[in-house]
Amino acid sequence: MIKKIPVESLTVGMYIHDLNCRWIDHNFVRSQFAVKNDSTLVKVHETGVRELYIDTAKGTDLDEAPTKEEDDRRQDQAVKEILRETPQKPKPVKPTDYHQELTQAVTLSKDASQLITDTMNDVRLGKQVELEKTEQTVTKMAQSLMRNPNALMGLGRIRDADQYTFEHSVSICTLMVAFAQYLEMEPEEVLQIGIGSMLHDIGKIKTPLEVLNKPGKLTDEEFKIMRHHVVMSREILEKSPDISPIALAVAAEHHERYDGSGYPKGLKGEEISVYGQMAAIVDVYDAITSDRCYHKGMPPTEALRKIYEWSQFHFNPTLAQQFIRFVGVYPAGSVVELKSKHVALVLAKDNQDPLSPSVLVVFDTKDRKLILPKERDLKAHDDSIVGYTIAEKWGLETRKLMELMI
Ligand SMILES: [Fe+2]
């Protein structure tokens, strides 16, 4: 049986089924292993993991611990309750705006990806970061997200494994700007948050490629080198005379954790700025929902459950709840299964009626074949979402599906 236990209850003789963190946050050779001695115990504690899963069929049990299913149900219930609360001042989105915005969003997302590629190349050549260009691009992204957040946010789900760092930066920037707007932050604050998010991982250009792209597990030394990218991001950005404290905070604090278990400084609670606290949540959400990490990308429901679960230790809990409400039940770009036995892509969520977004129907699950893509507004249609699905389950590729809507 798989059970969830607090790390303090872990003893020699137990078998770890899942460390309950991203691969990048630990450097064990495997994520499933027996705890054979005290040094392994110490190493698990050092990861900063606060709760983890054990397999009681392969090692010692802990009677009072809940099973994974019981715990997942409890977390899901908590997320549902958070989502049930009305979002702050829901902004109505006109579906017609979506298509107009999408054309601009496609160009914008390509420009942003090119910008971060160029910026990284410049810094590699010893040049300074050109903040002016970043500012122009982030301003345009913020304007697009104000007009209709669904277009640019939906595009953020398109990933290319080779382009991970670039697309991750653009996606983080999009999510952070939209989240800041949702929190009704001042436009200048939003802009600086966007600049910091776009450049938060710039320090990775100093990480040797053999470490950055290593397919297997990192050694202790390589792990340290990998983590050093945060310090490098700060150093590179500090060289730009116009960099703002907000943008710096986003980059320098995106791996800090609310309980002090993060890096590089191990800052705790309110020692981390609200910008760093936001970046920590968004960075983790983006990583676990993108294809590269964690079982080929988690569906948003599962990702939100994880954010909630980890917010008990790693994130500011209030901010995490706001983020959960911001993402909502069916964010644009997610793949869903309909009652009518079709697979569809969520195009635009409707804050007034979050359970009935407009979708693009693309696949017939009865006949298991692609159909001519058809847009369907679930509010005005006798059809509804049964739940999330994984495109690959139907032999589809999320990326190709997304291209259908462009
Ligand atoms: Fe990072």
Coordinates of C-alpha atoms and ligand atoms in Angstrom, one line a residue:
M1 CA 0.0 0.0 0.0
I2 CA 1.2 3.5 -0.8
K3 CA 1.0 5.8 2.2
K4 CA 1.9 9.4 2.9
I5 CA 4.1 10.2 5.9
P6 CA 5.8 13.3 7.3
V7 CA 9.5 13.2 6.8
E8 CA 10.0 13.1 10.6
S9 CA 8.3 9.7 10.7
L10 CA 10.7 8.2 8.1
T11 CA 12.8 5.4 9.6
V12 CA 15.4 2.9 8.5
G13 CA 13.5 -0.1 7.1
M14 CA 10.9 1.9 5.2
Y15 CA 10.7 1.9 1.4
I16 CA 10.4 5.3 -0.3
H17 CA 7.9 5.1 -3.2
D18 CA 8.0 8.8 -4.2
L19 CA 9.9 11.7 -2.7
N20 CA 7.0 14.0 -3.5
C21 CA 9.2 16.6 -5.2
R22 CA 10.5 17.4 -8.6
W23 CA 13.6 15.5 -9.9
I24 CA 15.5 18.7 -9.9
D25 CA 14.9 19.1 -6.2
H26 CA 16.7 15.9 -5.2
N27 CA 19.7 14.0 -6.4
F28 CA 19.0 10.5 -5.5
V29 CA 19.9 8.0 -8.3
R30 CA 16.3 6.6 -8.1
S31 CA 13.2 8.1 -6.7
Q32 CA 12.1 4.7 -5.3
F33 CA 14.5 3.0 -2.8
A34 CA 14.8 1.4 0.6
V35 CA 16.1 3.4 3.5
K36 CA 18.9 1.2 4.6
N37 CA 20.9 3.5 6.9
D38 CA 21.0 6.8 8.8
S39 CA 23.0 8.6 6.1
T40 CA 20.1 8.0 3.6
L41 CA 17.7 9.5 6.2
V42 CA 19.9 12.6 6.6
K43 CA 20.0 13.0 2.8
V44 CA 16.3 12.8 2.5
H45 CA 15.9 15.5 5.2
E46 CA 18.4 17.6 3.3
T47 CA 16.1 17.7 0.2
G48 CA 13.7 19.9 2.1
V49 CA 10.9 17.4 1.4
R50 CA 8.4 17.6 4.2
E51 CA 6.0 14.7 3.3
L52 CA 6.7 11.7 1.1
Y53 CA 5.2 8.4 0.0
I54 CA 6.2 5.0 1.3
D55 CA 5.4 1.6 -0.1
T56 CA 4.3 -0.6 2.9
A57 CA 4.5 -3.8 0.8
K58 CA 8.2 -3.3 0.4
G59 CA 9.2 -1.9 3.8
T60 CA 8.0 -0.9 7.3
D61 CA 4.5 0.5 7.7
L62 CA 3.2 3.4 9.7
D63 CA -0.2 2.5 10.9
E64 CA -1.7 5.9 11.4
A65 CA -0.5 7.3 8.0
P66 CA -3.2 7.9 5.4
T67 CA -3.1 6.0 2.1
K68 CA -2.2 8.0 -1.0
E69 CA -5.8 7.8 -2.3
E70 CA -7.2 9.1 1.0
D71 CA -4.7 11.9 1.0
D72 CA -5.3 12.8 -2.6
R73 CA -9.1 12.9 -2.0
R74 CA -8.5 15.2 1.0
Q75 CA -6.4 17.6 -1.1
D76 CA -8.8 17.5 -4.0
Q77 CA -11.6 18.5 -1.7
A78 CA -9.6 21.4 -0.4
V79 CA -8.8 22.6 -3.9
K80 CA -12.5 22.3 -4.9
E81 CA -13.4 24.5 -1.9
I82 CA -10.9 27.1 -2.9
L83 CA -12.2 27.1 -6.4
R84 CA -15.8 27.4 -5.3
E85 CA -15.1 30.8 -3.9
T86 CA -15.9 33.5 -6.4
P87 CA -12.9 34.9 -8.2
Q88 CA -12.1 38.5 -7.5
K89 CA -14.2 40.7 -9.8
P90 CA -14.6 38.3 -12.7
K91 CA -13.9 40.0 -16.0
P92 CA -16.2 38.9 -18.7
V93 CA -14.3 37.7 -21.8
K94 CA -16.0 38.0 -25.2
P95 CA -15.3 34.8 -27.2
T96 CA -14.9 36.9 -30.4
D97 CA -12.0 38.7 -28.9
Y98 CA -10.2 35.4 -28.5
H99 CA -9.6 34.8 -32.2
Q100 CA -8.4 38.4 -32.8
E101 CA -6.1 38.1 -29.9
L102 CA -4.7 34.8 -30.9
T103 CA -3.1 36.0 -34.1
Q104 CA -1.3 38.7 -32.1
A105 CA -0.5 36.3 -29.3
V106 CA 1.2 33.8 -31.7
T107 CA 3.5 36.6 -33.1
L108 CA 4.1 37.8 -29.6
S109 CA 5.0 34.5 -28.2
K110 CA 7.5 33.9 -31.1
D111 CA 9.0 37.3 -30.6
A112 CA 9.4 36.7 -26.9
S113 CA 11.1 33.3 -27.5
Q114 CA 13.5 34.9 -30.0
L115 CA 14.2 37.7 -27.5
I116 CA 15.2 35.4 -24.8
T117 CA 17.3 33.3 -27.2
D118 CA 19.1 36.5 -28.4
T119 CA 19.5 37.8 -24.8
M120 CA 21.1 34.6 -23.7
N121 CA 23.5 34.7 -26.7
D122 CA 24.4 38.3 -26.0
V123 CA 25.2 37.5 -22.4
R124 CA 27.2 34.5 -23.5
L125 CA 29.3 36.8 -25.6
G126 CA 29.9 39.0 -22.5
K127 CA 27.3 41.7 -23.4
Q128 CA 24.9 43.2 -21.0
V129 CA 21.2 42.4 -20.9
E130 CA 19.3 44.8 -23.1
L131 CA 16.5 45.7 -20.8
E132 CA 14.8 48.0 -23.3
K133 CA 13.9 45.2 -25.7
T134 CA 12.7 43.0 -22.8
E135 CA 10.6 45.9 -21.5
Q136 CA 9.0 46.4 -24.9
T137 CA 8.1 42.7 -25.3
V138 CA 6.8 42.4 -21.8
T139 CA 4.7 45.5 -22.2
K140 CA 3.1 44.0 -25.3
M141 CA 2.5 40.7 -23.5
A142 CA 0.9 42.5 -20.6
Q143 CA -1.4 44.4 -23.0
S144 CA -2.4 41.2 -24.8
L145 CA -3.1 39.5 -21.5
M146 CA -5.3 42.5 -20.4
R147 CA -7.3 42.3 -23.6
N148 CA -7.8 38.5 -23.3
P149 CA -5.6 36.3 -21.1
N150 CA -6.8 33.1 -22.8
A151 CA -4.8 33.5 -26.0
L152 CA -1.3 33.9 -24.7
M153 CA -1.9 31.7 -21.7
G154 CA -3.2 28.9 -23.9
L155 CA -0.1 29.1 -26.2
G156 CA 2.1 28.6 -23.1
R157 CA 1.2 25.0 -23.2
I158 CA 3.0 24.4 -26.5
R159 CA 6.4 23.0 -25.7
D160 CA 9.3 21.8 -27.6
A161 CA 11.8 19.7 -25.6
D162 CA 14.9 21.3 -27.2
Q163 CA 13.6 24.8 -26.5
Y164 CA 12.8 24.2 -22.9
T165 CA 14.6 27.0 -21.3
F166 CA 13.3 29.6 -23.8
E167 CA 9.8 28.4 -23.7
H168 CA 9.8 28.0 -20.0
S169 CA 11.0 31.6 -19.6
V170 CA 8.2 32.9 -21.9
S171 CA 5.6 30.8 -20.2
I172 CA 6.7 31.9 -16.7
C173 CA 6.6 35.5 -17.9
T174 CA 3.1 35.0 -19.2
L175 CA 1.8 33.3 -16.1
M176 CA 3.5 35.8 -13.8
V177 CA 2.2 38.8 -15.6
A178 CA -1.4 37.4 -15.8
F179 CA -1.2 36.4 -12.1
A180 CA 0.0 39.9 -11.1
Q181 CA -2.8 41.4 -13.2
Y182 CA -5.3 39.1 -11.5
L183 CA -4.0 40.3 -8.1
E184 CA -4.6 43.8 -9.4
M185 CA -1.0 45.0 -8.9
E186 CA 0.1 48.3 -10.4
P187 CA 1.0 48.3 -14.1
E188 CA 4.6 49.3 -13.4
E189 CA 4.9 46.5 -10.8
V190 CA 3.4 44.1 -13.3
L191 CA 5.9 45.2 -16.0
Q192 CA 8.9 44.7 -13.6
I193 CA 7.6 41.3 -12.5
G194 CA 7.4 40.3 -16.2
I195 CA 11.0 41.5 -16.9
G196 CA 12.3 39.5 -13.9
S197 CA 10.3 36.4 -15.0
M198 CA 11.5 36.6 -18.5
L199 CA 15.1 36.7 -17.3
H200 CA 14.9 34.6 -14.2
D201 CA 16.9 31.7 -15.5
I202 CA 19.4 33.8 -17.5
G203 CA 22.1 32.4 -15.2
K204 CA 21.7 29.0 -16.8
I205 CA 24.0 30.2 -19.7
K206 CA 26.8 29.9 -17.1
T207 CA 25.8 26.3 -16.3
P208 CA 27.9 23.9 -18.3
L209 CA 25.8 22.2 -21.0
E210 CA 26.8 18.7 -19.9
V211 CA 25.2 19.5 -16.6
L212 CA 22.2 21.4 -18.0
N213 CA 21.3 18.7 -20.5
K214 CA 22.5 15.6 -18.6
P215 CA 19.8 13.0 -19.1
G216 CA 20.6 10.9 -16.0
K217 CA 20.9 11.8 -12.4
L218 CA 23.3 14.6 -11.3
T219 CA 26.1 14.0 -9.0
D220 CA 26.3 16.0 -5.7
E221 CA 28.8 18.4 -7.4
E222 CA 26.7 18.8 -10.5
F223 CA 23.6 19.4 -8.4
K224 CA 25.4 22.3 -6.7
I225 CA 26.4 23.7 -10.1
M226 CA 22.8 23.4 -11.3
R227 CA 21.5 25.3 -8.3
H228 CA 24.1 28.0 -8.8
H229 CA 22.2 29.3 -11.8
V230 CA 20.1 31.5 -9.4
V231 CA 23.2 33.3 -8.1
M232 CA 24.4 33.7 -11.6
S233 CA 21.1 35.2 -12.8
R234 CA 21.3 37.7 -10.0
E235 CA 24.9 38.6 -10.9
I236 CA 24.2 39.0 -14.6
L237 CA 21.1 41.2 -14.0
E238 CA 22.8 43.3 -11.4
K239 CA 25.2 44.4 -14.1
S240 CA 22.3 46.1 -15.9
P241 CA 22.1 49.6 -14.4
D242 CA 18.4 49.9 -15.0
I243 CA 17.3 46.6 -13.5
S244 CA 14.6 47.2 -10.8
P245 CA 14.6 45.6 -7.3
I246 CA 11.3 43.9 -8.3
A247 CA 12.8 42.2 -11.4
L248 CA 15.9 41.2 -9.3
A249 CA 13.8 39.7 -6.6
V250 CA 11.9 37.5 -9.0
A251 CA 15.1 36.1 -10.5
A252 CA 17.0 35.8 -7.2
E253 CA 14.3 34.3 -5.1
H254 CA 12.4 31.9 -7.5
H255 CA 13.9 28.9 -5.8
E256 CA 13.5 30.1 -2.2
R257 CA 10.8 28.3 -0.2
Y258 CA 8.5 29.6 2.4
D259 CA 9.7 27.2 5.1
G260 CA 13.3 28.1 4.5
S261 CA 14.1 24.9 2.6
G262 CA 14.9 26.6 -0.7
Y263 CA 18.1 28.1 -2.2
P264 CA 20.4 30.0 -2.6
K265 CA 19.9 31.8 0.7
G266 CA 17.4 29.6 2.5
L267 CA 15.2 32.7 3.1
K268 CA 12.0 32.0 5.1
G269 CA 8.4 33.4 5.1
E270 CA 8.3 37.1 4.6
E271 CA 12.0 37.4 4.2
I272 CA 11.1 36.4 0.6
S273 CA 9.5 39.2 -1.3
V274 CA 6.0 38.7 -2.6
Y275 CA 7.5 38.6 -6.1
G276 CA 9.8 35.8 -5.1
Q277 CA 6.9 34.0 -3.4
M278 CA 4.8 34.3 -6.6
A279 CA 7.7 33.2 -8.8
A280 CA 8.2 30.0 -6.6
I281 CA 4.6 28.9 -7.2
V282 CA 4.5 29.8 -10.9
D283 CA 7.9 28.1 -11.6
V284 CA 6.8 24.9 -10.0
Y285 CA 3.4 24.9 -11.7
D286 CA 4.9 25.5 -15.1
A287 CA 7.5 22.7 -14.6
I288 CA 5.1 20.1 -13.5
T289 CA 2.5 20.8 -16.2
S290 CA 5.0 21.0 -19.0
D291 CA 6.0 17.9 -20.9
R292 CA 9.6 17.8 -19.8
C293 CA 9.3 17.0 -16.1
Y294 CA 7.2 14.7 -14.0
H295 CA 5.4 12.0 -16.0
K296 CA 5.0 13.9 -19.3
G297 CA 3.2 16.9 -17.8
M298 CA 0.5 16.7 -15.2
P299 CA -3.1 17.7 -16.0
P300 CA -4.0 21.0 -14.3
T301 CA -6.2 19.4 -11.6
E302 CA -3.4 17.3 -10.4
A303 CA -0.9 20.2 -10.6
L304 CA -3.2 22.4 -8.6
R305 CA -3.5 19.6 -6.0
K306 CA 0.2 19.5 -5.7
I307 CA 0.5 23.3 -5.4
Y308 CA -2.1 23.2 -2.6
E309 CA -0.3 20.3 -0.9
W310 CA 3.2 21.9 -1.1
S311 CA 1.8 25.3 -0.1
Q312 CA 1.5 23.9 3.4
F313 CA 5.2 24.2 3.7
H314 CA 6.9 25.5 0.5
F315 CA 4.7 28.4 -0.6
N316 CA 2.8 31.3 1.0
P317 CA -0.5 29.5 1.6
T318 CA -2.7 32.6 0.9
L319 CA -0.8 33.3 -2.4
A320 CA -1.1 29.7 -3.4
Q321 CA -4.9 29.8 -2.9
Q322 CA -5.1 32.9 -5.0
F323 CA -3.0 31.2 -7.7
I324 CA -5.3 28.2 -7.7
R325 CA -8.3 30.5 -8.2
F326 CA -6.4 32.3 -10.9
V327 CA -5.6 29.1 -12.9
G328 CA -9.2 27.9 -12.4
V329 CA -10.8 24.6 -13.2
Y330 CA -10.2 24.4 -16.9
P331 CA -7.4 26.7 -18.0
A332 CA -7.0 27.5 -21.7
G333 CA -4.8 25.0 -23.5
S334 CA -5.9 22.0 -21.4
V335 CA -7.1 18.8 -23.0
V336 CA -10.5 17.5 -21.9
E337 CA -13.0 14.7 -22.6
L338 CA -16.6 15.6 -23.3
K339 CA -19.8 13.8 -22.4
S340 CA -20.4 13.6 -26.2
K341 CA -17.4 11.2 -26.4
H342 CA -15.1 13.7 -27.9
V343 CA -11.7 15.0 -27.0
A344 CA -11.4 18.8 -27.0
L345 CA -9.0 21.6 -26.3
V346 CA -10.1 24.4 -23.9
L347 CA -9.9 27.6 -25.8
A348 CA -11.2 30.2 -23.4
K349 CA -12.4 30.0 -19.9
D350 CA -15.4 32.0 -18.9
N351 CA -15.0 33.5 -15.4
Q352 CA -18.7 33.7 -15.0
D353 CA -19.2 30.0 -15.7
P354 CA -15.9 28.3 -15.2
L355 CA -17.2 24.8 -15.8
S356 CA -18.4 25.6 -19.3
P357 CA -15.5 27.1 -21.3
S358 CA -15.5 27.3 -25.1
V359 CA -13.6 24.4 -26.6
L360 CA -12.3 23.1 -29.9
V361 CA -13.6 19.6 -30.5
V362 CA -10.9 17.6 -32.4
F363 CA -11.3 13.9 -31.8
D364 CA -14.0 11.3 -31.7
T365 CA -13.3 8.7 -29.0
K366 CA -16.0 6.3 -30.2
D367 CA -14.5 5.9 -33.6
R368 CA -11.0 6.8 -32.4
K369 CA -10.4 9.3 -35.2
L370 CA -9.7 12.9 -35.8
I371 CA -12.6 15.1 -36.9
L372 CA -12.7 18.4 -38.5
P373 CA -12.0 20.8 -35.6
K374 CA -15.2 22.5 -34.5
E375 CA -15.5 25.2 -31.9
R376 CA -18.2 24.6 -29.2
D377 CA -19.3 27.0 -26.5
L378 CA -20.3 24.6 -23.7
K379 CA -22.5 27.3 -22.2
A380 CA -24.7 27.3 -25.2
H381 CA -24.5 23.6 -26.0
D382 CA -25.9 20.4 -24.6
D383 CA -22.5 19.0 -23.9
S384 CA -20.2 19.1 -20.9
I385 CA -16.7 18.2 -19.7
V386 CA -16.3 14.8 -18.1
G387 CA -12.7 15.5 -17.0
Y388 CA -9.2 16.0 -18.1
T389 CA -7.6 13.6 -20.5
I390 CA -4.1 13.1 -21.8
A391 CA -3.7 13.7 -25.6
E392 CA -1.2 10.9 -25.9
K393 CA -3.8 8.4 -24.5
W394 CA -5.7 8.9 -27.9
G395 CA -2.5 8.9 -30.0
L396 CA -2.6 12.6 -30.2
E397 CA 0.1 15.2 -29.6
T398 CA -0.8 18.2 -27.5
R399 CA 1.5 20.4 -29.6
K400 CA -0.2 19.4 -32.9
L401 CA -3.6 19.9 -31.3
M402 CA -2.6 23.4 -30.2
E403 CA -1.5 24.2 -33.7
L404 CA -5.0 23.4 -34.9
M405 CA -6.4 26.4 -33.1
I406 CA -4.0 28.8 -34.6
Ligands
FE1 FE 15.5 28.4 -12.0

